Amino acid sequence: MSIEQRIENAAALIKACQRMVVLTGAGVSKESGVPTFRDALDGLWAQYDPQRLATPQAFAANPKLVWDFYEYRREIMRPAQPNPAHRALAALETRFPGLPIITQNVDDLHEQAGSTNIIRLHGKINANRCSKNCQGSPTPIDVTTLEWDHAHDMPHCPYCGHPVRPDVVWFGEMLPLDQLDEAKSLSARADVMLVVGTSGVVVPASDLPHITKRAGGKVIEINPSESGITPVADIWLQGAAGDLLPRVVAALDTAQDA
Ligand code: APR
């Protein structure tokens, strides 16, 4: 079947659906130049395995090293702008007000594009909190109000003195329960889940399309490569999200009801 026909079929499913939900991963931000964990490291950082730096154990052993790693990631993410895929998802809100977007990404490109209902499973790279959550969970810290020696030190919690950490979920940590519960319940109620740019191998996010399928919903996937989700996808649109998502949204205006 041609990609045009698949886009038509996807648009027909979306047009007919009542409760839609979107699941995104690193692939949706790829065309904005946001590097994934696996391709983030060069220069000084090339000697480190990022999956080992993004752990509570690494932070306990060397908080300054992990803090500097996140400062580096923030720096390379700073110029990133939403791409046509983020914008197409935001445009879908005219048809589905408050369209929920469950994301594994820690950037804020969905918000920048104008999406209003983001369920964050892995936190937000530009937010920080007390590593002990000493004032309750979470204890947000605005580091712009703190002073420290950037070359030799890192910020510490103004309440308890423990190191400040990025408010992201590290490997081996629990996901925020309220966000995860909401993601599961949205997945169970959705008649269409649109999955964009995730390898579908990191649990529990990778379970969500299966929840939709088991409850009788349909799964549409956009990804240039086969992923862990592809076997359960009713429609796989093979290609880049920045190319295909705007075409799906444009096709909604002309699509026949499924
Ligand atoms: N459009 C759509 N998808 C794309 C594009 C693109 N332009 N380019 C790449 N992809 C796809 C890849 O084929 C791959 O399947 O995006 C997916 C990215 O996979 P991962 O890098 O594994 O990202 P993700 O699935 O979000 O990873 C989940 O793992 O790295 C940790 O905590 C991190 O949140 C992340 C989690």
GROMACS .gro file of C-alpha atoms and ligand atoms in nm:
model
  294
    1MET     CA    1   0.000   0.000   0.000
    2SER     CA    2   0.135   0.346  -0.085
    3ILE     CA    3   0.223   0.595   0.186
    4GLU     CA    4  -0.049   0.827   0.049
    5GLN     CA    5  -0.308   0.553   0.098
    6ARG     CA    6  -0.181   0.486   0.450
    7ILE     CA    7  -0.204   0.856   0.532
    8GLU     CA    8  -0.564   0.856   0.402
    9ASN     CA    9  -0.646   0.553   0.618
   10ALA     CA   10  -0.486   0.709   0.925
   11ALA     CA   11  -0.675   1.034   0.867
   12ALA     CA   12  -1.004   0.843   0.833
   13LEU     CA   13  -0.944   0.665   1.166
   14ILE     CA   14  -0.856   0.989   1.341
   15LYS     CA   15  -1.151   1.172   1.193
   16ALA     CA   16  -1.393   0.910   1.320
   17CYS     CA   17  -1.243   0.882   1.667
   18GLN     CA   18  -1.392   1.032   1.983
   19ARG     CA   19  -1.104   0.999   2.226
   20MET     CA   20  -0.759   1.032   2.084
   21VAL     CA   21  -0.428   1.019   2.269
   22VAL     CA   22  -0.071   1.075   2.148
   23LEU     CA   23   0.247   0.909   2.273
   24THR     CA   24   0.578   1.069   2.174
   25GLY     CA   25   0.946   0.984   2.212
   26ALA     CA   26   1.282   1.122   2.109
   27GLY     CA   27   1.203   1.084   1.737
   28VAL     CA   28   0.950   1.370   1.744
   29SER     CA   29   1.225   1.610   1.851
   30LYS     CA   30   1.495   1.467   1.626
   31GLU     CA   31   1.423   1.715   1.345
   32SER     CA   32   1.457   1.999   1.598
   33GLY     CA   33   1.817   1.892   1.652
   34VAL     CA   34   1.762   1.754   2.003
   35PRO     CA   35   2.010   1.470   2.043
   36THR     CA   36   1.896   1.149   2.208
   37PHE     CA   37   2.087   0.993   2.493
   38ARG     CA   38   2.264   0.769   2.252
   39ASP     CA   39   2.398   1.042   2.027
   40ALA     CA   40   2.438   1.322   2.281
   41LEU     CA   41   2.800   1.286   2.371
   42ASP     CA   42   3.104   1.433   2.208
   43GLY     CA   43   3.411   1.626   2.314
   44LEU     CA   44   3.477   1.608   2.685
   45TRP     CA   45   3.176   1.386   2.744
   46ALA     CA   46   3.259   1.122   2.484
   47GLN     CA   47   3.435   0.903   2.740
   48TYR     CA   48   3.115   0.860   2.947
   49ASP     CA   49   2.826   0.622   2.898
   50PRO     CA   50   2.518   0.849   2.929
   51GLN     CA   51   2.302   0.566   3.057
   52ARG     CA   52   2.542   0.536   3.349
   53LEU     CA   53   2.544   0.908   3.423
   54ALA     CA   54   2.164   0.926   3.432
   55THR     CA   55   2.125   0.716   3.744
   56PRO     CA   56   2.076   0.785   4.116
   57GLN     CA   57   2.393   0.585   4.183
   58ALA     CA   58   2.604   0.812   3.959
   59PHE     CA   59   2.457   1.120   4.131
   60ALA     CA   60   2.528   0.979   4.477
   61ALA     CA   61   2.886   0.897   4.377
   62ASN     CA   62   2.961   1.225   4.196
   63PRO     CA   63   2.680   1.482   4.197
   64LYS     CA   64   2.895   1.752   4.035
   65LEU     CA   65   2.974   1.527   3.736
   66VAL     CA   66   2.606   1.448   3.679
   67TRP     CA   67   2.506   1.814   3.730
   68ASP     CA   68   2.765   1.921   3.470
   69PHE     CA   69   2.638   1.655   3.229
   70TYR     CA   70   2.286   1.801   3.256
   71GLU     CA   71   2.416   2.156   3.217
   72TYR     CA   72   2.584   2.037   2.896
   73ARG     CA   73   2.263   1.873   2.771
   74ARG     CA   74   2.063   2.189   2.852
   75GLU     CA   75   2.316   2.395   2.660
   76ILE     CA   76   2.289   2.186   2.345
   77MET     CA   77   1.908   2.177   2.371
   78ARG     CA   78   1.869   2.553   2.426
   79PRO     CA   79   1.853   2.659   2.057
   80ALA     CA   80   1.601   2.385   1.966
   81GLN     CA   81   1.272   2.505   1.818
   82PRO     CA   82   0.952   2.307   1.759
   83ASN     CA   83   0.949   2.136   1.419
   84PRO     CA   84   0.652   2.071   1.187
   85ALA     CA   85   0.569   1.752   1.382
   86HIS     CA   86   0.522   1.940   1.712
   87ARG     CA   87   0.323   2.206   1.530
   88ALA     CA   88   0.098   1.951   1.358
   89LEU     CA   89   0.017   1.795   1.697
   90ALA     CA   90  -0.063   2.137   1.840
   91ALA     CA   91  -0.286   2.206   1.537
   92LEU     CA   92  -0.483   1.889   1.615
   93GLU     CA   93  -0.621   2.070   1.921
   94THR     CA   94  -0.862   2.259   1.697
   95ARG     CA   95  -1.025   1.923   1.629
   96PHE     CA   96  -0.954   1.763   1.969
   97PRO     CA   97  -0.945   2.037   2.236
   98GLY     CA   98  -0.698   1.949   2.512
   99LEU     CA   99  -0.559   1.656   2.310
  100PRO     CA  100  -0.348   1.463   2.562
  101ILE     CA  101   0.015   1.414   2.463
  102ILE     CA  102   0.197   1.157   2.674
  103THR     CA  103   0.567   1.221   2.625
  104GLN     CA  104   0.888   1.054   2.729
  105ASN     CA  105   1.082   1.362   2.621
  106VAL     CA  106   1.231   1.601   2.873
  107ASP     CA  107   1.240   1.900   2.635
  108ASP     CA  108   0.951   2.148   2.626
  109LEU     CA  109   0.896   2.160   2.249
  110HIS     CA  110   0.535   2.037   2.267
  111GLU     CA  111   0.450   2.331   2.496
  112GLN     CA  112   0.644   2.573   2.276
  113ALA     CA  113   0.445   2.455   1.974
  114GLY     CA  114   0.120   2.530   2.160
  115SER     CA  115   0.002   2.192   2.292
  116THR     CA  116  -0.176   2.244   2.623
  117ASN     CA  117  -0.216   1.901   2.781
  118ILE     CA  118   0.122   1.732   2.823
  119ILE     CA  119   0.160   1.425   3.043
  120ARG     CA  120   0.529   1.399   3.125
  121LEU     CA  121   0.656   1.054   3.210
  122HIS     CA  122   1.025   1.141   3.240
  123GLY     CA  123   1.020   1.491   3.388
  124LYS     CA  124   1.152   1.818   3.248
  125ILE     CA  125   1.518   1.894   3.186
  126ASN     CA  126   1.485   2.265   3.256
  127ALA     CA  127   1.340   2.208   3.604
  128ASN     CA  128   1.537   2.133   3.920
  129ARG     CA  129   1.450   2.004   4.263
  130CYS     CA  130   1.607   1.921   4.598
  131SER     CA  131   1.764   1.575   4.570
  132LYS     CA  132   1.605   1.489   4.906
  133ASN     CA  133   1.272   1.657   4.829
  134CYS     CA  134   1.308   1.800   5.177
  135GLN     CA  135   0.994   2.018   5.157
  136GLY     CA  136   0.773   1.750   5.002
  137SER     CA  137   0.767   1.572   4.671
  138PRO     CA  138   0.875   1.745   4.458
  139THR     CA  139   1.065   2.035   4.614
  140PRO     CA  140   1.127   2.263   4.312
  141ILE     CA  141   1.435   2.484   4.326
  142ASP     CA  142   1.486   2.790   4.108
  143VAL     CA  143   1.864   2.783   4.063
  144THR     CA  144   1.866   3.130   3.908
  145THR     CA  145   1.816   3.260   4.265
  146LEU     CA  146   2.124   3.072   4.393
  147GLU     CA  147   2.492   3.149   4.369
  148TRP     CA  148   2.772   2.898   4.350
  149ASP     CA  149   3.119   2.852   4.206
  150HIS     CA  150   3.027   2.703   3.868
  151ALA     CA  151   3.376   2.570   3.797
  152HIS     CA  152   3.420   2.377   4.120
  153ASP     CA  153   3.079   2.340   4.279
  154MET     CA  154   2.709   2.288   4.210
  155PRO     CA  155   2.389   2.435   4.356
  156HIS     CA  156   2.266   2.316   4.693
  157CYS     CA  157   1.915   2.320   4.834
  158PRO     CA  158   1.857   2.647   5.023
  159TYR     CA  159   1.636   2.461   5.277
  160CYS     CA  160   1.850   2.157   5.367
  161GLY     CA  161   2.187   2.197   5.192
  162HIS     CA  162   2.170   1.877   4.989
  163PRO     CA  163   2.266   1.892   4.620
  164VAL     CA  164   2.008   2.016   4.370
  165ARG     CA  165   1.929   1.778   4.083
  166PRO     CA  166   1.749   1.801   3.751
  167ASP     CA  167   1.380   1.711   3.780
  168VAL     CA  168   1.400   1.419   3.539
  169VAL     CA  169   1.347   1.048   3.589
  170TRP     CA  170   1.673   0.856   3.585
  171PHE     CA  171   1.725   0.496   3.487
  172GLY     CA  172   1.615   0.274   3.773
  173GLU     CA  173   1.383   0.539   3.926
  174MET     CA  174   1.005   0.531   3.963
  175LEU     CA  175   0.801   0.735   3.719
  176PRO     CA  176   0.576   1.004   3.870
  177LEU     CA  177   0.276   0.796   3.979
  178ASP     CA  178   0.005   1.049   3.903
  179GLN     CA  179   0.132   1.103   3.548
  180LEU     CA  180   0.170   0.732   3.489
  181ASP     CA  181  -0.180   0.657   3.619
  182GLU     CA  182  -0.325   0.925   3.395
  183ALA     CA  183  -0.131   0.791   3.094
  184LYS     CA  184  -0.262   0.441   3.157
  185SER     CA  185  -0.620   0.550   3.196
  186LEU     CA  186  -0.605   0.770   2.883
  187SER     CA  187  -0.458   0.475   2.692
  188ALA     CA  188  -0.734   0.243   2.809
  189ARG     CA  189  -1.008   0.490   2.709
  190ALA     CA  190  -0.860   0.597   2.372
  191ASP     CA  191  -1.015   0.472   2.053
  192VAL     CA  192  -0.704   0.589   1.864
  193MET     CA  193  -0.349   0.620   1.995
  194LEU     CA  194  -0.100   0.798   1.771
  195VAL     CA  195   0.256   0.689   1.855
  196VAL     CA  196   0.533   0.914   1.722
  197GLY     CA  197   0.907   0.856   1.732
  198THR     CA  198   0.960   0.609   2.011
  199SER     CA  199   1.164   0.290   1.996
  200GLY     CA  200   0.904   0.133   2.225
  201VAL     CA  201   1.156  -0.055   2.432
  202VAL     CA  202   1.158   0.144   2.757
  203VAL     CA  203   0.886   0.033   2.999
  204PRO     CA  204   0.633   0.135   3.116
  205ALA     CA  205   0.574   0.381   2.826
  206SER     CA  206   0.613   0.097   2.578
  207ASP     CA  207   0.317  -0.081   2.743
  208LEU     CA  208   0.073   0.201   2.670
  209PRO     CA  209  -0.007   0.111   2.306
  210HIS     CA  210  -0.075  -0.245   2.422
  211ILE     CA  211  -0.325  -0.110   2.677
  212THR     CA  212  -0.508   0.075   2.398
  213LYS     CA  213  -0.512  -0.235   2.179
  214ARG     CA  214  -0.640  -0.462   2.457
  215ALA     CA  215  -0.923  -0.217   2.523
  216GLY     CA  216  -1.025  -0.232   2.156
  217GLY     CA  217  -0.861   0.089   2.029
  218LYS     CA  218  -0.647   0.138   1.720
  219VAL     CA  219  -0.278   0.229   1.708
  220ILE     CA  220  -0.122   0.446   1.437
  221GLU     CA  221   0.256   0.468   1.439
  222ILE     CA  222   0.490   0.720   1.275
  223ASN     CA  223   0.853   0.609   1.269
  224PRO     CA  224   1.112   0.569   0.994
  225SER     CA  225   1.227   0.240   1.148
  226GLU     CA  226   1.046  -0.061   1.282
  227SER     CA  227   1.005  -0.030   1.660
  228GLY     CA  228   0.876  -0.234   1.953
  229ILE     CA  229   0.533  -0.084   1.878
  230THR     CA  230   0.518  -0.172   1.507
  231PRO     CA  231   0.389  -0.529   1.563
  232VAL     CA  232   0.073  -0.394   1.732
  233ALA     CA  233   0.025  -0.092   1.502
  234ASP     CA  234  -0.286  -0.102   1.284
  235ILE     CA  235  -0.122   0.152   1.053
  236TRP     CA  236   0.251   0.216   1.033
  237LEU     CA  237   0.344   0.537   0.855
  238GLN     CA  238   0.708   0.477   0.778
  239GLY     CA  239   0.901   0.803   0.764
  240ALA     CA  240   0.997   1.120   0.947
  241ALA     CA  241   0.739   1.278   1.178
  242GLY     CA  242   0.811   1.630   1.047
  243ASP     CA  243   0.713   1.516   0.699
  244LEU     CA  244   0.426   1.278   0.773
  245LEU     CA  245   0.239   1.440   1.064
  246PRO     CA  246   0.152   1.760   0.874
  247ARG     CA  247   0.031   1.543   0.585
  248VAL     CA  248  -0.195   1.343   0.818
  249VAL     CA  249  -0.340   1.661   0.965
  250ALA     CA  250  -0.395   1.808   0.617
  251ALA     CA  251  -0.567   1.485   0.507
  252LEU     CA  252  -0.823   1.520   0.791
  253ASP     CA  253  -1.000   1.790   0.596
  254THR     CA  254  -1.066   1.560   0.303
  255ALA     CA  255  -1.078   1.217   0.471
  256GLN     CA  256  -1.387   1.000   0.443
  257ASP     CA  257  -1.529   0.870   0.771
  258ALA     CA  258  -1.381   0.530   0.859
  259APR     N1  259   1.049   1.096   1.306
  259APR     C1  260   0.993   0.997   1.381
  259APR     N2  261   1.064   0.904   1.446
  259APR     C2  262   1.198   0.911   1.438
  259APR     C3  263   1.264   1.012   1.364
  259APR     C4  264   1.184   1.107   1.296
  259APR     N3  265   1.238   1.205   1.224
  259APR     N4  266   1.397   0.991   1.376
  259APR     C5  267   1.414   0.885   1.454
  259APR     N5  268   1.294   0.834   1.492
  259APR     C6  269   1.264   0.719   1.577
  259APR     C7  270   1.371   0.612   1.579
  259APR     O1  271   1.355   0.522   1.470
  259APR     C8  272   1.346   0.544   1.713
  259APR     O2  273   1.251   0.440   1.703
  259APR     O3  274   1.256   0.764   1.710
  259APR     C9  275   1.285   0.658   1.798
  259APR    C10  276   1.377   0.711   1.906
  259APR     O4  277   1.403   0.608   1.996
  259APR     P1  278   1.481   0.633   2.133
  259APR     O5  279   1.604   0.715   2.105
  259APR     O6  280   1.496   0.500   2.199
  259APR     O7  281   1.383   0.729   2.212
  259APR     P2  282   1.261   0.695   2.307
  259APR     O8  283   1.179   0.583   2.253
  259APR     O9  284   1.194   0.823   2.335
  259APR    O10  285   1.338   0.644   2.436
  259APR    C11  286   1.269   0.626   2.556
  259APR    O11  287   1.478   0.599   2.675
  259APR    O12  288   1.675   0.713   2.628
  259APR    C12  289   1.579   0.686   2.725
  259APR    O13  290   1.477   0.809   2.898
  259APR    C13  291   1.514   0.815   2.762
  259APR    O14  292   1.288   0.894   2.729
  259APR    C14  293   1.390   0.815   2.675
  259APR    C15  294   1.353   0.667   2.674
   0.00000   0.00000   0.00000
